[in-house]
Amino acid sequence: MKKGYYDEYDNGGRRERKSRRSLLLHLLDVFVTLLTVAAAAALIVTYLVPYVNPGRIWFLPVLGLAAPAVYVASVILMLYWIIRWRWIQAGGMLLLVVVGFGSISLFWRPEIRRSYEAQIPDRGTVKVMTYNVRGFYGPEGKSSVDEVVALIREQNPDIVCLQEFNGRLAGASDAFRVLCEEYENARFGDERDPEPLDDAGLAILSKFRILRSATVLTPHSSVWADLLIDEDTLRVFNNHLHSTAINADDNEYITTRRFLSDTAREVKFRSIVKRLRENSELRAAQVDSISTEIRATHWGRLVCGDFNDTPVSYVYRRMASGLNDAFSECGSGYSHTYRGFFNTLRIDYVLYSDPWQALAYEVLPVEYSDHHPVVVRLKREQ
């Protein structure tokens, strides 16, 4: 039977629409291919970041900041190629994703343990808090000593590690003096200083007896104290590594997207990158010294503080070598401890050695500083 005019017109229209869809899909595949190559290259680089000293290749720590976003983007691209039945591209991305699967717990853990946290008994456990208090200056520039003291009393930790400790403001607070009576064992700054409280920078408050203590680098960078817990010794390292030097104005400039309308953004970004580079090199030198001291300790180790670097970094790998990360062991959800940069950065840590075991991990949502305090409950395995 001979086709009519409308049949030929309809078939021609279908062929044209099909041809147009094929062209669009082809262009989309080309575009996604370029994205896939870029994402694959970025993912490979992020895997190398922890193993390369920033003093040799300075820009790697900057790329490490984007590691979670790069990983998620790679998973999405992998799924795209699976849907498109392109098994070479999908297989390549799958391989790269699987390689980094073990690092997911550094950023995110399924929320399956939170409901059980309240059931953890206090007996036989040690509660630890680490907190960068930003010199005890609150959001409006007023002293936050009393608020921080109230928080410590509420949480009632056995060990408290404070960074950016301001001895002048703390010494002027009646609440802090009373707190020191409750924590009879304390270590402020350099014990050789006749007035260590004034220029401390770091503080360790303990309900356990302090056997000895020392400064690793400076009273503002790293100190340790040996605590007698029952019949065991636990060496607590309190650390505050060199800042990224990204200030509040830089954070606002990025998070509020002011750079989109700023004609001087190139100069601004160049300044930010320069500071990131210089301070990454300084932190690398610091962590090399601190990690050597940590590895030389032959009994239990507890390493706390503000590392000013993410879990995908040379600093974290060196500091955490041979230790367990409390968040990776018993945290939940996506953890961030810095109140800036879109609330995406975990730069405050509680690390510990065997035979200790983490039972609970929590980041407290208070705003007395530009950091959140981290609280961990530990128990010594028998």
PDB file of N, CA and C in Angstrom, residues 259-328:
ATOM      1  N   PHE A 259      33.390  37.981  45.005  1.00  0.00           N
ATOM      2  CA  PHE A 259      34.370  37.969  43.916  1.00  0.00           C
ATOM      3  C   PHE A 259      33.707  38.035  42.542  1.00  0.00           C
ATOM      4  N   LEU A 260      32.426  37.699  42.453  1.00  0.00           N
ATOM      5  CA  LEU A 260      31.746  37.718  41.159  1.00  0.00           C
ATOM      6  C   LEU A 260      31.621  39.137  40.598  1.00  0.00           C
ATOM      7  N   SER A 261      31.560  40.120  41.499  1.00  0.00           N
ATOM      8  CA  SER A 261      31.401  41.499  41.046  1.00  0.00           C
ATOM      9  C   SER A 261      32.621  42.368  41.347  1.00  0.00           C
ATOM     10  N   ASP A 262      33.658  41.774  41.893  1.00  0.00           N
ATOM     11  CA  ASP A 262      34.852  42.527  42.273  1.00  0.00           C
ATOM     12  C   ASP A 262      35.849  42.550  41.115  1.00  0.00           C
ATOM     13  N   THR A 263      36.170  43.742  40.648  1.00  0.00           N
ATOM     14  CA  THR A 263      37.111  43.852  39.531  1.00  0.00           C
ATOM     15  C   THR A 263      38.548  43.560  39.972  1.00  0.00           C
ATOM     16  N   ALA A 264      38.799  43.617  41.286  1.00  0.00           N
ATOM     17  CA  ALA A 264      40.142  43.358  41.798  1.00  0.00           C
ATOM     18  C   ALA A 264      40.275  41.934  42.340  1.00  0.00           C
ATOM     19  N   ARG A 265      39.402  41.041  41.890  1.00  0.00           N
ATOM     20  CA  ARG A 265      39.400  39.687  42.448  1.00  0.00           C
ATOM     21  C   ARG A 265      40.704  38.932  42.157  1.00  0.00           C
ATOM     22  N   GLU A 266      41.350  39.246  41.022  1.00  0.00           N
ATOM     23  CA  GLU A 266      42.591  38.549  40.705  1.00  0.00           C
ATOM     24  C   GLU A 266      43.658  38.833  41.763  1.00  0.00           C
ATOM     25  N   VAL A 267      43.759  40.087  42.173  1.00  0.00           N
ATOM     26  CA  VAL A 267      44.727  40.466  43.208  1.00  0.00           C
ATOM     27  C   VAL A 267      44.364  39.812  44.537  1.00  0.00           C
ATOM     28  N   LYS A 268      43.066  39.803  44.845  1.00  0.00           N
ATOM     29  CA  LYS A 268      42.600  39.211  46.103  1.00  0.00           C
ATOM     30  C   LYS A 268      42.896  37.723  46.144  1.00  0.00           C
ATOM     31  N   PHE A 269      42.582  37.018  45.079  1.00  0.00           N
ATOM     32  CA  PHE A 269      42.821  35.575  45.048  1.00  0.00           C
ATOM     33  C   PHE A 269      44.312  35.266  45.066  1.00  0.00           C
ATOM     34  N   ARG A 270      45.110  36.105  44.428  1.00  0.00           N
ATOM     35  CA  ARG A 270      46.552  35.890  44.440  1.00  0.00           C
ATOM     36  C   ARG A 270      47.101  36.011  45.866  1.00  0.00           C
ATOM     37  N   SER A 271      46.553  36.963  46.624  1.00  0.00           N
ATOM     38  CA  SER A 271      46.963  37.141  48.019  1.00  0.00           C
ATOM     39  C   SER A 271      46.567  35.931  48.856  1.00  0.00           C
ATOM     40  N   ILE A 272      45.340  35.421  48.648  1.00  0.00           N
ATOM     41  CA  ILE A 272      44.861  34.261  49.405  1.00  0.00           C
ATOM     42  C   ILE A 272      45.718  33.036  49.101  1.00  0.00           C
ATOM     43  N   VAL A 273      45.981  32.796  47.830  1.00  0.00           N
ATOM     44  CA  VAL A 273      46.774  31.633  47.428  1.00  0.00           C
ATOM     45  C   VAL A 273      48.195  31.725  47.974  1.00  0.00           C
ATOM     46  N   LYS A 274      48.769  32.928  47.973  1.00  0.00           N
ATOM     47  CA  LYS A 274      50.125  33.117  48.491  1.00  0.00           C
ATOM     48  C   LYS A 274      50.189  32.754  49.966  1.00  0.00           C
ATOM     49  N   ARG A 275      49.193  33.198  50.733  1.00  0.00           N
ATOM     50  CA  ARG A 275      49.174  32.878  52.164  1.00  0.00           C
ATOM     51  C   ARG A 275      48.949  31.389  52.392  1.00  0.00           C
ATOM     52  N   LEU A 276      48.070  30.790  51.592  1.00  0.00           N
ATOM     53  CA  LEU A 276      47.846  29.347  51.720  1.00  0.00           C
ATOM     54  C   LEU A 276      49.141  28.579  51.461  1.00  0.00           C
ATOM     55  N   ARG A 277      49.884  28.991  50.454  1.00  0.00           N
ATOM     56  CA  ARG A 277      51.123  28.309  50.103  1.00  0.00           C
ATOM     57  C   ARG A 277      52.148  28.431  51.229  1.00  0.00           C
ATOM     58  N   GLU A 278      52.392  29.649  51.692  1.00  0.00           N
ATOM     59  CA  GLU A 278      53.414  29.866  52.716  1.00  0.00           C
ATOM     60  C   GLU A 278      53.076  29.153  54.017  1.00  0.00           C
ATOM     61  N   ASN A 279      51.826  29.201  54.415  1.00  0.00           N
ATOM     62  CA  ASN A 279      51.448  28.592  55.690  1.00  0.00           C
ATOM     63  C   ASN A 279      51.338  27.070  55.602  1.00  0.00           C
ATOM     64  N   SER A 280      51.051  26.538  54.415  1.00  0.00           N
ATOM     65  CA  SER A 280      51.079  25.084  54.234  1.00  0.00           C
ATOM     66  C   SER A 280      52.493  24.555  54.447  1.00  0.00           C
ATOM     67  N   GLU A 281      53.475  25.293  53.947  1.00  0.00           N
ATOM     68  CA  GLU A 281      54.865  24.886  54.134  1.00  0.00           C
ATOM     69  C   GLU A 281      55.270  24.942  55.607  1.00  0.00           C
ATOM     70  N   LEU A 282      54.791  25.965  56.320  1.00  0.00           N
ATOM     71  CA  LEU A 282      55.102  26.078  57.743  1.00  0.00           C
ATOM     72  C   LEU A 282      54.473  24.941  58.539  1.00  0.00           C
ATOM     73  N   ARG A 283      53.222  24.599  58.234  1.00  0.00           N
ATOM     74  CA  ARG A 283      52.561  23.493  58.950  1.00  0.00           C
ATOM     75  C   ARG A 283      53.256  22.166  58.680  1.00  0.00           C
ATOM     76  N   ALA A 284      53.739  21.983  57.458  1.00  0.00           N
ATOM     77  CA  ALA A 284      54.443  20.743  57.133  1.00  0.00           C
ATOM     78  C   ALA A 284      55.694  20.597  57.992  1.00  0.00           C
ATOM     79  N   ALA A 285      56.440  21.690  58.176  1.00  0.00           N
ATOM     80  CA  ALA A 285      57.635  21.645  59.027  1.00  0.00           C
ATOM     81  C   ALA A 285      57.256  21.373  60.477  1.00  0.00           C
ATOM     82  N   GLN A 286      56.153  21.970  60.926  1.00  0.00           N
ATOM     83  CA  GLN A 286      55.705  21.738  62.294  1.00  0.00           C
ATOM     84  C   GLN A 286      55.337  20.274  62.527  1.00  0.00           C
ATOM     85  N   VAL A 287      54.552  19.722  61.614  1.00  0.00           N
ATOM     86  CA  VAL A 287      54.064  18.362  61.820  1.00  0.00           C
ATOM     87  C   VAL A 287      55.188  17.341  61.739  1.00  0.00           C
ATOM     88  N   ASP A 288      56.218  17.623  60.977  1.00  0.00           N
ATOM     89  CA  ASP A 288      57.363  16.710  60.939  1.00  0.00           C
ATOM     90  C   ASP A 288      58.008  16.601  62.318  1.00  0.00           C
ATOM     91  N   SER A 289      58.127  17.720  63.021  1.00  0.00           N
ATOM     92  CA  SER A 289      58.706  17.709  64.369  1.00  0.00           C
ATOM     93  C   SER A 289      57.772  17.056  65.376  1.00  0.00           C
ATOM     94  N   ILE A 290      56.490  17.416  65.311  1.00  0.00           N
ATOM     95  CA  ILE A 290      55.528  16.893  66.285  1.00  0.00           C
ATOM     96  C   ILE A 290      55.333  15.388  66.115  1.00  0.00           C
ATOM     97  N   SER A 291      55.203  14.927  64.870  1.00  0.00           N
ATOM     98  CA  SER A 291      54.969  13.501  64.635  1.00  0.00           C
ATOM     99  C   SER A 291      56.160  12.658  65.094  1.00  0.00           C
ATOM    100  N   THR A 292      57.364  13.201  64.994  1.00  0.00           N
ATOM    101  CA  THR A 292      58.544  12.490  65.487  1.00  0.00           C
ATOM    102  C   THR A 292      58.448  12.293  66.995  1.00  0.00           C
ATOM    103  N   GLU A 293      57.992  13.317  67.701  1.00  0.00           N
ATOM    104  CA  GLU A 293      57.818  13.231  69.154  1.00  0.00           C
ATOM    105  C   GLU A 293      56.706  12.244  69.510  1.00  0.00           C
ATOM    106  N   ILE A 294      55.638  12.246  68.734  1.00  0.00           N
ATOM    107  CA  ILE A 294      54.520  11.333  69.003  1.00  0.00           C
ATOM    108  C   ILE A 294      54.964   9.883  68.832  1.00  0.00           C
ATOM    109  N   ARG A 295      55.670   9.593  67.745  1.00  0.00           N
ATOM    110  CA  ARG A 295      56.115   8.221  67.488  1.00  0.00           C
ATOM    111  C   ARG A 295      57.153   7.749  68.502  1.00  0.00           C
ATOM    112  N   ALA A 296      57.858   8.674  69.125  1.00  0.00           N
ATOM    113  CA  ALA A 296      58.872   8.298  70.123  1.00  0.00           C
ATOM    114  C   ALA A 296      58.252   7.948  71.469  1.00  0.00           C
ATOM    115  N   THR A 297      56.952   8.184  71.623  1.00  0.00           N
ATOM    116  CA  THR A 297      56.251   7.865  72.868  1.00  0.00           C
ATOM    117  C   THR A 297      55.893   6.383  72.898  1.00  0.00           C
ATOM    118  N   HIS A 298      56.262   5.689  73.981  1.00  0.00           N
ATOM    119  CA  HIS A 298      56.104   4.236  74.032  1.00  0.00           C
ATOM    120  C   HIS A 298      54.875   3.792  74.819  1.00  0.00           C
ATOM    121  N   TRP A 299      54.057   4.738  75.292  1.00  0.00           N
ATOM    122  CA  TRP A 299      52.825   4.346  75.970  1.00  0.00           C
ATOM    123  C   TRP A 299      51.635   5.003  75.269  1.00  0.00           C
ATOM    124  N   GLY A 300      50.471   4.943  75.892  1.00  0.00           N
ATOM    125  CA  GLY A 300      49.268   5.449  75.235  1.00  0.00           C
ATOM    126  C   GLY A 300      49.397   6.905  74.823  1.00  0.00           C
ATOM    127  N   ARG A 301      48.840   7.237  73.636  1.00  0.00           N
ATOM    128  CA  ARG A 301      48.926   8.590  73.105  1.00  0.00           C
ATOM    129  C   ARG A 301      47.542   9.119  72.755  1.00  0.00           C
ATOM    130  N   LEU A 302      47.311  10.369  73.113  1.00  0.00           N
ATOM    131  CA  LEU A 302      46.095  11.079  72.755  1.00  0.00           C
ATOM    132  C   LEU A 302      46.521  12.387  72.111  1.00  0.00           C
ATOM    133  N   VAL A 303      46.175  12.571  70.844  1.00  0.00           N
ATOM    134  CA  VAL A 303      46.628  13.731  70.082  1.00  0.00           C
ATOM    135  C   VAL A 303      45.402  14.579  69.720  1.00  0.00           C
ATOM    136  N   CYS A 304      45.345  15.775  70.278  1.00  0.00           N
ATOM    137  CA  CYS A 304      44.193  16.651  70.077  1.00  0.00           C
ATOM    138  C   CYS A 304      44.635  17.969  69.458  1.00  0.00           C
ATOM    139  N   GLY A 305      43.649  18.719  68.978  1.00  0.00           N
ATOM    140  CA  GLY A 305      43.945  20.082  68.595  1.00  0.00           C
ATOM    141  C   GLY A 305      43.442  20.510  67.241  1.00  0.00           C
ATOM    142  N   ASP A 306      43.819  21.739  66.922  1.00  0.00           N
ATOM    143  CA  ASP A 306      43.469  22.373  65.653  1.00  0.00           C
ATOM    144  C   ASP A 306      44.669  22.235  64.730  1.00  0.00           C
ATOM    145  N   PHE A 307      44.525  21.370  63.701  1.00  0.00           N
ATOM    146  CA  PHE A 307      45.626  21.134  62.764  1.00  0.00           C
ATOM    147  C   PHE A 307      45.617  22.134  61.608  1.00  0.00           C
ATOM    148  N   ASN A 308      44.510  22.877  61.456  1.00  0.00           N
ATOM    149  CA  ASN A 308      44.361  23.823  60.344  1.00  0.00           C
ATOM    150  C   ASN A 308      44.560  23.168  58.985  1.00  0.00           C
ATOM    151  N   ASP A 309      44.194  21.903  58.890  1.00  0.00           N
ATOM    152  CA  ASP A 309      44.267  21.169  57.626  1.00  0.00           C
ATOM    153  C   ASP A 309      43.201  20.089  57.621  1.00  0.00           C
ATOM    154  N   THR A 310      42.771  19.715  56.433  1.00  0.00           N
ATOM    155  CA  THR A 310      41.712  18.728  56.283  1.00  0.00           C
ATOM    156  C   THR A 310      42.274  17.307  56.375  1.00  0.00           C
ATOM    157  N   PRO A 311      41.403  16.291  56.436  1.00  0.00           N
ATOM    158  CA  PRO A 311      41.891  14.906  56.463  1.00  0.00           C
ATOM    159  C   PRO A 311      42.644  14.490  55.203  1.00  0.00           C
ATOM    160  N   VAL A 312      42.439  15.196  54.088  1.00  0.00           N
ATOM    161  CA  VAL A 312      43.212  14.917  52.879  1.00  0.00           C
ATOM    162  C   VAL A 312      44.356  15.925  52.832  1.00  0.00           C
ATOM    163  N   SER A 313      45.390  15.644  53.596  1.00  0.00           N
ATOM    164  CA  SER A 313      46.524  16.565  53.680  1.00  0.00           C
ATOM    165  C   SER A 313      47.749  15.828  54.194  1.00  0.00           C
ATOM    166  N   TYR A 314      48.892  16.384  53.878  1.00  0.00           N
ATOM    167  CA  TYR A 314      50.162  15.867  54.394  1.00  0.00           C
ATOM    168  C   TYR A 314      50.191  15.955  55.919  1.00  0.00           C
ATOM    169  N   VAL A 315      49.671  17.052  56.459  1.00  0.00           N
ATOM    170  CA  VAL A 315      49.665  17.260  57.911  1.00  0.00           C
ATOM    171  C   VAL A 315      48.878  16.162  58.613  1.00  0.00           C
ATOM    172  N   TYR A 316      47.671  15.887  58.121  1.00  0.00           N
ATOM    173  CA  TYR A 316      46.844  14.867  58.779  1.00  0.00           C
ATOM    174  C   TYR A 316      47.491  13.497  58.693  1.00  0.00           C
ATOM    175  N   ARG A 317      48.000  13.134  57.517  1.00  0.00           N
ATOM    176  CA  ARG A 317      48.596  11.799  57.377  1.00  0.00           C
ATOM    177  C   ARG A 317      49.769  11.616  58.332  1.00  0.00           C
ATOM    178  N   ARG A 318      50.616  12.633  58.458  1.00  0.00           N
ATOM    179  CA  ARG A 318      51.767  12.533  59.349  1.00  0.00           C
ATOM    180  C   ARG A 318      51.328  12.473  60.811  1.00  0.00           C
ATOM    181  N   MET A 319      50.375  13.309  61.178  1.00  0.00           N
ATOM    182  CA  MET A 319      49.931  13.356  62.571  1.00  0.00           C
ATOM    183  C   MET A 319      49.180  12.087  62.965  1.00  0.00           C
ATOM    184  N   ALA A 320      48.394  11.539  62.063  1.00  0.00           N
ATOM    185  CA  ALA A 320      47.544  10.389  62.379  1.00  0.00           C
ATOM    186  C   ALA A 320      48.234   9.048  62.150  1.00  0.00           C
ATOM    187  N   SER A 321      49.477   9.065  61.715  1.00  0.00           N
ATOM    188  CA  SER A 321      50.183   7.802  61.443  1.00  0.00           C
ATOM    189  C   SER A 321      50.246   6.925  62.692  1.00  0.00           C
ATOM    190  N   GLY A 322      49.709   5.729  62.594  1.00  0.00           N
ATOM    191  CA  GLY A 322      49.718   4.797  63.711  1.00  0.00           C
ATOM    192  C   GLY A 322      48.658   5.067  64.755  1.00  0.00           C
ATOM    193  N   LEU A 323      47.775   6.047  64.500  1.00  0.00           N
ATOM    194  CA  LEU A 323      46.726   6.403  65.462  1.00  0.00           C
ATOM    195  C   LEU A 323      45.351   6.188  64.844  1.00  0.00           C
ATOM    196  N   ASN A 324      44.339   6.207  65.688  1.00  0.00           N
ATOM    197  CA  ASN A 324      42.954   6.089  65.238  1.00  0.00           C
ATOM    198  C   ASN A 324      42.284   7.459  65.317  1.00  0.00           C
ATOM    199  N   ASP A 325      41.408   7.727  64.368  1.00  0.00           N
ATOM    200  CA  ASP A 325      40.659   8.980  64.316  1.00  0.00           C
ATOM    201  C   ASP A 325      39.286   8.736  64.940  1.00  0.00           C
ATOM    202  N   ALA A 326      38.966   9.488  66.000  1.00  0.00           N
ATOM    203  CA  ALA A 326      37.709   9.263  66.721  1.00  0.00           C
ATOM    204  C   ALA A 326      36.501   9.400  65.813  1.00  0.00           C
ATOM    205  N   PHE A 327      36.520  10.370  64.890  1.00  0.00           N
ATOM    206  CA  PHE A 327      35.378  10.517  63.985  1.00  0.00           C
ATOM    207  C   PHE A 327      35.247   9.312  63.069  1.00  0.00           C
ATOM    208  N   SER A 328      36.349   8.864  62.489  1.00  0.00           N
ATOM    209  CA  SER A 328      36.300   7.725  61.572  1.00  0.00           C
ATOM    210  C   SER A 328      35.833   6.461  62.267  1.00  0.00           C
TER     211      SER A 328
END
